[in-house]
Coordinates of C-alpha atoms and ligand atoms in Angstrom, one line a residue:
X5 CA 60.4 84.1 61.2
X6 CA 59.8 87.0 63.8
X7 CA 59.3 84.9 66.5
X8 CA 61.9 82.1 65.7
X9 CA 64.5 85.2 65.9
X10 CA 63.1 86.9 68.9
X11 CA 63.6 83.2 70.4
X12 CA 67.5 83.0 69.4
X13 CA 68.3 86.7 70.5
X14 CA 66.4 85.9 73.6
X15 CA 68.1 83.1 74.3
X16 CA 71.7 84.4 73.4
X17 CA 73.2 83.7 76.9
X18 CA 71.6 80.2 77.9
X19 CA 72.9 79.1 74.2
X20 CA 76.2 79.9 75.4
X21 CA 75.9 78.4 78.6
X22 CA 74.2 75.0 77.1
X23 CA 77.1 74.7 75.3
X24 CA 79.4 74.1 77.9
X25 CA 78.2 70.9 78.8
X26 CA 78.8 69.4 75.3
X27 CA 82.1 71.5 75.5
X28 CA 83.1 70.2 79.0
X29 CA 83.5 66.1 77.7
X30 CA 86.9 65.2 76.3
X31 CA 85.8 63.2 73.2
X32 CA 89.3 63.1 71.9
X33 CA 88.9 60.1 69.2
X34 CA 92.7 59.1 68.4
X35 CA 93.1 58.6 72.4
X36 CA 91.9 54.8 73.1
X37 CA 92.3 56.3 77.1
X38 CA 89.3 58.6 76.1
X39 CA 87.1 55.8 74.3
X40 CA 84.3 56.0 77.0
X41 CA 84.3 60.1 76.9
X42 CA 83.7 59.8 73.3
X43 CA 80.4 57.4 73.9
X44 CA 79.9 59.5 76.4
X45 CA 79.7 62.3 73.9
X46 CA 77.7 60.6 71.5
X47 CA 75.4 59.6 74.3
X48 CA 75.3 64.0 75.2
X49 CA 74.4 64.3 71.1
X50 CA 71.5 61.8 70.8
X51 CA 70.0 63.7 74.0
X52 CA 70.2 66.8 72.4
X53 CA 68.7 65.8 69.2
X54 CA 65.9 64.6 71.3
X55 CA 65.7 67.8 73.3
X56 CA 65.4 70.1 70.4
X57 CA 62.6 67.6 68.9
X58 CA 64.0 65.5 66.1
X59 CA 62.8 62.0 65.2
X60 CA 63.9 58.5 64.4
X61 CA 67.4 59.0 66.8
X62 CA 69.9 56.5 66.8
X63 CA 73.5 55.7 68.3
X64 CA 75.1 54.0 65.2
X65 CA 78.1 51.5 66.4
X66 CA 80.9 51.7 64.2
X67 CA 83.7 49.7 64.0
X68 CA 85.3 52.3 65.7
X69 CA 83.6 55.5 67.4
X70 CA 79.5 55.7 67.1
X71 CA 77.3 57.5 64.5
X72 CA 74.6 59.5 66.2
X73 CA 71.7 60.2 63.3
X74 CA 67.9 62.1 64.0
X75 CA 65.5 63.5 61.3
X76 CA 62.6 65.9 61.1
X77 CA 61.0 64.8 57.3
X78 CA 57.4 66.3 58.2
X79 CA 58.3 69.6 55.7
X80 CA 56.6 67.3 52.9
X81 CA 57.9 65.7 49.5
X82 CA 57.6 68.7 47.6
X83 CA 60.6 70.4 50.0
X84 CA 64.1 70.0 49.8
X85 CA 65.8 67.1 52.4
X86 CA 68.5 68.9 53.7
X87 CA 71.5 66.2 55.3
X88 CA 73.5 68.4 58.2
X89 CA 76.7 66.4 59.1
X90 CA 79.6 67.8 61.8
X91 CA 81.6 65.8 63.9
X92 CA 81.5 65.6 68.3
X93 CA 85.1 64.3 68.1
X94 CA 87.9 66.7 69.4
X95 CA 91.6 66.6 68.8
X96 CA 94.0 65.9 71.5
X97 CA 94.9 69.0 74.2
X98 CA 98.8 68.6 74.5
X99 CA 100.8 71.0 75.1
X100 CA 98.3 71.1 78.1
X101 CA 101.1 74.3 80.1
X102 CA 99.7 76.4 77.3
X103 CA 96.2 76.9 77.7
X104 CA 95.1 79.7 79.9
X105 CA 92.3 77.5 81.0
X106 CA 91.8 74.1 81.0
X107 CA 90.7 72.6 77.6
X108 CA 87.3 70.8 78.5
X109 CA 86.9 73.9 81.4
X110 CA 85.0 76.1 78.9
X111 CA 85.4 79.8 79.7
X112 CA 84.2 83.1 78.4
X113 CA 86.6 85.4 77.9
X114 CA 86.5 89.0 75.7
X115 CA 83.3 87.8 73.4
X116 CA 85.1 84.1 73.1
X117 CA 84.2 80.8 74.1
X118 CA 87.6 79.1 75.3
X119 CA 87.3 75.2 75.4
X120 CA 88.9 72.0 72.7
X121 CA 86.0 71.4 70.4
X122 CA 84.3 75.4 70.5
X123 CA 85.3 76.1 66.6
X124 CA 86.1 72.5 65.6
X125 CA 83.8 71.8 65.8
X126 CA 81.0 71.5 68.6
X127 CA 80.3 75.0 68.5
X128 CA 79.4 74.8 64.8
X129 CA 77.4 71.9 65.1
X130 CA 75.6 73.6 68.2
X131 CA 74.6 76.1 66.0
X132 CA 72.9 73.9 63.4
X133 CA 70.9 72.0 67.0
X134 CA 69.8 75.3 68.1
X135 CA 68.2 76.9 64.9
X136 CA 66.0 73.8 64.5
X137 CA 65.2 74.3 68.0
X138 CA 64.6 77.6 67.5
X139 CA 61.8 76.6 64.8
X140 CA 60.5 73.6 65.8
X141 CA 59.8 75.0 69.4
X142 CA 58.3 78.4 68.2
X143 CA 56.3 76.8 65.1
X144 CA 56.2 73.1 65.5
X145 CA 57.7 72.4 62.3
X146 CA 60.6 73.3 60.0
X147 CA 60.5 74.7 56.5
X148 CA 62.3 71.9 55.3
X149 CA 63.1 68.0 55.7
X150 CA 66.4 67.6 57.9
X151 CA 68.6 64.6 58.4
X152 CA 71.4 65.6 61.0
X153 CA 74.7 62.9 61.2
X154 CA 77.3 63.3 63.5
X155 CA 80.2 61.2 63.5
X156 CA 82.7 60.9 66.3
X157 CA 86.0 59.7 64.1
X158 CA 86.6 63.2 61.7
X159 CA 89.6 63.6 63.7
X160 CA 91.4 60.8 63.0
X161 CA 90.4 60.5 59.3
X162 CA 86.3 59.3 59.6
X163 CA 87.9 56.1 59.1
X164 CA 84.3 53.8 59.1
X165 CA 82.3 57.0 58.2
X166 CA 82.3 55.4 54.2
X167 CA 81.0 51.9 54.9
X168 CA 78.5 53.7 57.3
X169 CA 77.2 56.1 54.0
X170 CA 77.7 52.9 51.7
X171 CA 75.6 50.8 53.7
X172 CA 72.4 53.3 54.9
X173 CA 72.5 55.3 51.6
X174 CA 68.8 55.1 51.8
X175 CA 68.5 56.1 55.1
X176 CA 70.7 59.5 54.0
X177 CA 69.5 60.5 50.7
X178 CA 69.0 64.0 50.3
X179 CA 69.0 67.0 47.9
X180 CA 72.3 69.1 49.5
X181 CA 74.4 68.4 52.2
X182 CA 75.2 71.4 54.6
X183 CA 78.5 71.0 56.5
X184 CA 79.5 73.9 59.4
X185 CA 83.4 73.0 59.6
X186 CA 85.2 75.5 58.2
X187 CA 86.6 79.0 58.8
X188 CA 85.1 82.1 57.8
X189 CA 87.8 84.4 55.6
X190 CA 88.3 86.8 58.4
X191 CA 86.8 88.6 61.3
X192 CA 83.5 90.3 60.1
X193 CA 83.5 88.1 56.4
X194 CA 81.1 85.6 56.4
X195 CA 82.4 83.3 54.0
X196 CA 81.3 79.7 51.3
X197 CA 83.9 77.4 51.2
X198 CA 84.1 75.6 48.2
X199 CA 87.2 73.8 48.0
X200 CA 88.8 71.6 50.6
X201 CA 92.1 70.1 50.2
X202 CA 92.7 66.4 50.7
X203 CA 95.4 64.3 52.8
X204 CA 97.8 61.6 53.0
X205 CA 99.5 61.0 56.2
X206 CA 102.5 58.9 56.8
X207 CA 105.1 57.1 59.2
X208 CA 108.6 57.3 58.3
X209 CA 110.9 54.7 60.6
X210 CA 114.6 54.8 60.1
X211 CA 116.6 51.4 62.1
X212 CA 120.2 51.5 62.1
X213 CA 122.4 49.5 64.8
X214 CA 120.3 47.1 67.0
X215 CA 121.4 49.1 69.7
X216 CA 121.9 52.5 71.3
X217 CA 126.0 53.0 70.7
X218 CA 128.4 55.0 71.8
X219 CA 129.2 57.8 69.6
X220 CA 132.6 58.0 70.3
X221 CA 133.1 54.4 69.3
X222 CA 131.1 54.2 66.6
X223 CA 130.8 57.7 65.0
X224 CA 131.8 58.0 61.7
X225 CA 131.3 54.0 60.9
X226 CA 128.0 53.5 61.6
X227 CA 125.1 55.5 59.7
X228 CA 123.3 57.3 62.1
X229 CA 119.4 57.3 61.9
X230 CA 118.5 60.4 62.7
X231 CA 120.8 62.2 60.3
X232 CA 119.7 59.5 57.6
X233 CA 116.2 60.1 58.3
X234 CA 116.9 64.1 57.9
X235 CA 118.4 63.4 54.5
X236 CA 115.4 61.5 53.3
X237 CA 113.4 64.7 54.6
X238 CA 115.3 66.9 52.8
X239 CA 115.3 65.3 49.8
X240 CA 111.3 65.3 49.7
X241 CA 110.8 69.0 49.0
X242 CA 113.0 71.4 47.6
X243 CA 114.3 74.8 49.5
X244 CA 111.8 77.2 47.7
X245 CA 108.8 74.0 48.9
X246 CA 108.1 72.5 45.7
X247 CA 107.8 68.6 46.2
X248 CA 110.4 66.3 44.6
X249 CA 108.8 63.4 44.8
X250 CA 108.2 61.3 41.5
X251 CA 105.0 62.2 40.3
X252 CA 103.7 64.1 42.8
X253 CA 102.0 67.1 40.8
X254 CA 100.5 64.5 37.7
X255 CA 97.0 64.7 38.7
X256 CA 96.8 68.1 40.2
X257 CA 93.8 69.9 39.5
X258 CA 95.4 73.3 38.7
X259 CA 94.0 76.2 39.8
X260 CA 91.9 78.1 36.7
X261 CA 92.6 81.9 36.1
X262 CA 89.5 83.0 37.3
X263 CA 90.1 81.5 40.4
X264 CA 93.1 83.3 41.4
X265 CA 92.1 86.6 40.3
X266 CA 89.2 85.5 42.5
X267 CA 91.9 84.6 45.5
X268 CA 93.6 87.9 44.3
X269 CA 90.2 89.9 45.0
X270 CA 89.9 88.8 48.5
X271 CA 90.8 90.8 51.5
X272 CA 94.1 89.1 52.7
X273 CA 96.7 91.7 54.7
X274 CA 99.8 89.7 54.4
X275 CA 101.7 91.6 56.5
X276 CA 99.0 91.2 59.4
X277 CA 99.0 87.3 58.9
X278 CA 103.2 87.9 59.3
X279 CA 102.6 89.8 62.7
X280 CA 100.2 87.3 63.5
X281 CA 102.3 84.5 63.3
X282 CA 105.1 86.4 64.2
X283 CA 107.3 85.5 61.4
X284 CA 109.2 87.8 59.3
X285 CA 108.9 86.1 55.5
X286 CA 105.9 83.7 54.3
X287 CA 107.7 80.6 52.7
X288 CA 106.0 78.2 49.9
X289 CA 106.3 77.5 46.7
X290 CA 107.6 79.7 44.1
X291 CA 105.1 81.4 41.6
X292 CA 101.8 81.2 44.1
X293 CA 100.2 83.7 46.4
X294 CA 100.1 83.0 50.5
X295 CA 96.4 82.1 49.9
X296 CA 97.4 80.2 46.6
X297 CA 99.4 77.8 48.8
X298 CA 97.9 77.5 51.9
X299 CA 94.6 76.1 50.3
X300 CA 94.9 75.8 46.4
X301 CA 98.2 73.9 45.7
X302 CA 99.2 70.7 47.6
X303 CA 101.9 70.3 50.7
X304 CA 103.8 68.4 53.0
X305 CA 104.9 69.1 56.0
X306 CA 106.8 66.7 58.7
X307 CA 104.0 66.7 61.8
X308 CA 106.5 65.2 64.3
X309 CA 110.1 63.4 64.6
X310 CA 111.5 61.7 67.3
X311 CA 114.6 59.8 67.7
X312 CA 117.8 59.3 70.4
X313 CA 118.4 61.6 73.6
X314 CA 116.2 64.5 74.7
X315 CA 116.6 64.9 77.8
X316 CA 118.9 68.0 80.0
X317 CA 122.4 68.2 79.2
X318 CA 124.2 66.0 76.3
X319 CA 124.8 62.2 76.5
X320 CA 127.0 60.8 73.6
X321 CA 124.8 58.3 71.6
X322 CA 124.5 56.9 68.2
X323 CA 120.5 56.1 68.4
X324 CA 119.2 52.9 66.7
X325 CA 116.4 54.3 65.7
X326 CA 114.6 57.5 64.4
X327 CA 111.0 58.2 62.9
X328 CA 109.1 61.4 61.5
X329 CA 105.3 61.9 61.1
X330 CA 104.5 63.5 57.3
X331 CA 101.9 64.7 56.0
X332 CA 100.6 65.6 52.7
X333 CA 97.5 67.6 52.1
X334 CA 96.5 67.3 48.8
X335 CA 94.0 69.2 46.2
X336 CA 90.8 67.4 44.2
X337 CA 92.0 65.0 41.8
X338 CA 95.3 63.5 43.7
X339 CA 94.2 60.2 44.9
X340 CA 95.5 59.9 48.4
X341 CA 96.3 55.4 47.8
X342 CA 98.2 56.6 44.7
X343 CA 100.3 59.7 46.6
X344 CA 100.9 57.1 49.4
X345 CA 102.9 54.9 47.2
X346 CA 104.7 57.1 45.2
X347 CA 106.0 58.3 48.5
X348 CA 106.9 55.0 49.8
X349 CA 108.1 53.8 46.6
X350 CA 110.6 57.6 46.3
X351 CA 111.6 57.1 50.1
X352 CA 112.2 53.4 49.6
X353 CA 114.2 55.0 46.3
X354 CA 116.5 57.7 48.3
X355 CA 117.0 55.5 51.3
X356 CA 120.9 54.1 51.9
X357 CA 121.1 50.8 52.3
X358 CA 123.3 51.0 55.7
X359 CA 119.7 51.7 57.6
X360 CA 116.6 50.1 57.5
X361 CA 113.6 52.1 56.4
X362 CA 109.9 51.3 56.6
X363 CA 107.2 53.1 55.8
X364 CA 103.5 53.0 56.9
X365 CA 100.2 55.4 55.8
X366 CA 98.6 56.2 59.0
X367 CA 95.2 57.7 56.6
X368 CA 94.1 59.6 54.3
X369 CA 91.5 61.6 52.5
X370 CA 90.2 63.0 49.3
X371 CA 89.9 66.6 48.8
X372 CA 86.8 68.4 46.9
X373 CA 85.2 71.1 45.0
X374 CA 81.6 72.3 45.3
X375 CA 79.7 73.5 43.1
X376 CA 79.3 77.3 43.5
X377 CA 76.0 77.7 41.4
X378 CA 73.4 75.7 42.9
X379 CA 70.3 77.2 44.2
X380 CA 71.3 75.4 47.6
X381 CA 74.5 77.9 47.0
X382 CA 72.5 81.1 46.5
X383 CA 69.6 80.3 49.0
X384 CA 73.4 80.5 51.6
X385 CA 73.9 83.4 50.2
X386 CA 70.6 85.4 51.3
X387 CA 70.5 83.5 54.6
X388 CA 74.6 84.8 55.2
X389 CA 73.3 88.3 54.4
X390 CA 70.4 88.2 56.8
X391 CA 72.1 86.5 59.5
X392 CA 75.6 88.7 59.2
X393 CA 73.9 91.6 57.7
X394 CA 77.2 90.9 54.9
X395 CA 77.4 88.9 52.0
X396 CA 79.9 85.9 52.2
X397 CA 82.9 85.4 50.0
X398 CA 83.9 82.4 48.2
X399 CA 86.9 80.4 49.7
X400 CA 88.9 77.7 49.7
X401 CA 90.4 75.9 52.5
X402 CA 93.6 74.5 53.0
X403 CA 92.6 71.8 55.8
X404 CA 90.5 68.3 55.0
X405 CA 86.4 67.3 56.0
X406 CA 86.9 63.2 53.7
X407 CA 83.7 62.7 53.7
X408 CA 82.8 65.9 51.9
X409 CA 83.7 64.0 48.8
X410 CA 82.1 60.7 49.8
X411 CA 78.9 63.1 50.0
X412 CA 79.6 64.0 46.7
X413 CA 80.3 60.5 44.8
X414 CA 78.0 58.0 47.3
X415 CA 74.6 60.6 47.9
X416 CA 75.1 62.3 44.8
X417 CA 73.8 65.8 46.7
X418 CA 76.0 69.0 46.7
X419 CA 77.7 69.8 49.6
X420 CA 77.5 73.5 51.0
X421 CA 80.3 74.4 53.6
X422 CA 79.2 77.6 55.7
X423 CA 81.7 77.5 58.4
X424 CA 81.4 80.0 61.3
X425 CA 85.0 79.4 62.8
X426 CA 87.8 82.2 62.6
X427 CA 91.0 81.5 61.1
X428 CA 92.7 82.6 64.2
X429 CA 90.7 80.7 66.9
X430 CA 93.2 78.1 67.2
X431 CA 91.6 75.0 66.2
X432 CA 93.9 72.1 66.9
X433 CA 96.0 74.1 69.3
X434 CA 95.9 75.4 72.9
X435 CA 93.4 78.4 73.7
X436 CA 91.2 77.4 71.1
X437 CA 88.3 79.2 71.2
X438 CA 84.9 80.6 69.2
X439 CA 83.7 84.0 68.7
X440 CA 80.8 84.1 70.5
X441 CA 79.2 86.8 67.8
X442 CA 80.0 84.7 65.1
X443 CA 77.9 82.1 67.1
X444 CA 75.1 83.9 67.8
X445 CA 74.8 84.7 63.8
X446 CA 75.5 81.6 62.7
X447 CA 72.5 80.3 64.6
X448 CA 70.6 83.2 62.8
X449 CA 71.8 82.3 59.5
X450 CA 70.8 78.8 59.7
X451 CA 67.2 79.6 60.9
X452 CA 67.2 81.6 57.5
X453 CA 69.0 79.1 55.7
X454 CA 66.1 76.7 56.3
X455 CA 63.4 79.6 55.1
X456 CA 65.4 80.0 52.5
X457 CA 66.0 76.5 51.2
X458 CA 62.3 76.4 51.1
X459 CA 61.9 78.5 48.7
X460 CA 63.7 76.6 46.1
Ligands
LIG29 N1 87.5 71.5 60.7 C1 88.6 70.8 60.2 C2 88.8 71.0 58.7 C3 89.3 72.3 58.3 C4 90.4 72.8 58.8 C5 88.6 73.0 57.3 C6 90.9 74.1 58.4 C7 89.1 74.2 56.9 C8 90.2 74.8 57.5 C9 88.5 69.4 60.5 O1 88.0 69.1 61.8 C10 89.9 68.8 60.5 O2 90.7 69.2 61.3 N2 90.1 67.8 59.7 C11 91.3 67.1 59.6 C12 91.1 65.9 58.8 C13 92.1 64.8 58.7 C14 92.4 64.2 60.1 C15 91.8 63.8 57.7 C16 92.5 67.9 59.1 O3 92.2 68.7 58.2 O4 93.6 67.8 59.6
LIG30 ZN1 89.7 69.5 63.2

């Protein structure tokens, strides 16, 4: 290993610096404008699988955005085959006026790389190209058989990613899956997630007149979309966030006691994630801790709503129509198909019939649980402490990877989540950015993480 490591501190700058050139292409999937920058992208990933010396590399067409796929399976039969998957898409930049610099302008700034995509999550599957670089160009080979997949659709759901596993399930068989997509707990806590909440994501559109009206004319006789479409939202969750919807909690995998003294144990300042966010009280629902709700119990949250005049000054108009965005995430065991329906079919329920109201699911995933005793689990374990000098916690996460579970029922391998983002980096917001430290060890932890999977 000495000279693999020497290699990765040696090269701690250029790392940083090849970076930017995956960093700098706007592979924003749910824009059809950026279609070609997300080839583009693809194009960038099956180069750099080449580079660092992986075999049998492929650009997968999808229905939608491409599948890039290389392998290394020289280790032998009698080592583990390890499947790495991440994802080169990135969400979309808006509000642009807030970033410091531009988004696909990466910049280094105070131990950060600043770019869309550093933590979510090109900078994590960066550090997965560079430790098999780091081996296979030091010893010509790697301590165990790899099979790397990078999709370019995690953003908007991995909406062919299934029928891609279902169909080349040969072609990714494996003994674990090792996914870098996650958030460590905090600065300096190198952290295992094992639990990763799913999602069901709607449309909500609310007709009423078949025109804009006046509102002096027709106030008060015609029902207004916008305020009926705030009713529905209201009635969907109660004031203190439990869900009202019919049904809703039935299949809820409930969180076990040991896992929330576990959540109790873990180093959470909740007055520090207050100033953080610069609100003065934590809302959610009534009997569960901050960290309870943000990853162990299910949501929903409107994402966006939209509807009648919005421009300077006032203008006195009854709009014809109104729609909201709103999402569920949901824990293992809800079935996102069966959540989608008892929401249309409750919405349909509470709707008035003077407006019309349709309802659409936009997509949806399953959430999972890992298994937390596998030797895949502890070999992370011993690699975390060698490459963070720490030992990581275990965590669950309150955001969605679908195909995590699709690992789980289609390959049949575990799934190991060893994320190196921060909590704070602001993934899916302006001024995201990755801690450059965290980088640099998660490259070393991987290197061991292949030594270590050896062994087992
Ligand atoms: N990296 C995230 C998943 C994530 C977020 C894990 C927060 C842990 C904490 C991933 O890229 C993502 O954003 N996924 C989407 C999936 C969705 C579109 C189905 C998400 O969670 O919104
Ligand atoms: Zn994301």
């Amino acid at each position: 290993m000495e000279n693999i490591l020497k290699y990765i501190n040696d090269n701690r700058e250029e790392f940083v610096d090849e970076l930017k050139e995956f960093l700098r292409i706007p592979s924003i999937s749910t824009n059809p404008d950026n279609k070609k920058d997300v080839r583009k992208c693809a194009e960038y990933v099956k180069a750099q699988l080449e580079k660092i010396g992986l075999e049998n590399i492929n650009i997968y067409d999808t229905p939608g955005h491409p599948v890039v796929y290389g392998e290394w399976l020289k280790a032998g039969v009698d080592k583990p085959t390890i499947l790495i998957y991440g994802h080169y898409d990135v969400q979309p930049v808006d509000p642009l006026e807030l970033w410091t610099d531009p988004p696909f302008e990466p910049t280094v700034r105070d131990g950060n790389i600043f770019a869309r995509g550093s933590a979510d999550d090109k900078g994590q599957v960066f550090i997965h190209m560079k430790s098999i670089e780091s081996h296979l160009k030091n010893t010509n080979k790697l301590p165990v058989n790899i099979k790397f997949i990078i999709e370019g659709e995690e953003e908007i759901g991995s909406v062919n990613l299934d029928n891609f596993i279902e169909k080349n399930k040969d072609l990714l068989k494996c003994d674990y899956v090792v996914v870098s997509d996650t958030a460590m707990f905090d600065h300096d806590v190198p952290s295992i997630c094992y639990g990763l909440r799913g999602l069901a994501y709607m449309q909500v559109e609310v007709t009423g007149p078949n025109r804009d009206l006046h509102s002096g004319s027709f106030g008060g006789a015609v029902n207004n979309p916008i305020n009926a479409l705030s009713h529905i939202i209201c009635k969907l969750k109660d004031d203190k966030g439990k869900i009202l919807i019919d049904g809703f909690y039935d299949d809820v995998l409930n969180l076990t006691d040991k896992e929330r003294l576990e959540y109790s144990k873990l180093p959470f300042d909740e007055k520090k994630y207050m100033e953080g966010l610069e609100i003065n009280e934590v809302f959610g629902e009534e009997g569960y801790s901050t960290l309870e709700r943000a990853s162990g119990r299910p949501t929903l949250d409107c994402n966006g709503i939209w509807g009648g005049f919005q421009g300077e000054g006032a203008k006195t108009v009854l709009p014809s129509k109104a729609a909201a965005k709103i999402s569920m995430r949901l824990v293992p065991n809800q079935e996102p198909e069966k959540i989608e329906k008892l929401f249309t079919d409750f919405v349909k329920k509470i709707s008035p019939d003077s407006v019309k109201v349709t309802v659409k699911s936009l997509h949806g995933g399953k959430g999972a649980i890992t298994p937390i005793d596998s030797p895949g689990v502890n070999a992370a374990v011993e690699a975390m402490k060698k490459g963070f000098g720490k030992s990581p916690v275990f965590t669950r996460e309150g955001g969605s990877i679908p195909v995590v579970n699709t690992f789980q029922t289609l390959l049949n391998a575990p799934t190991i989540l060893l994320g190196f983002g921060l909590p704070d980096e602001n993934a899916h917001s302006p001024d995201e950015h990755l801690n450059l430290n965290n980088f640099h060890n998660g490259i070393l932890s991987i290197a061991h993480y292949f030594n270590e999977l050896s062994k087992i």
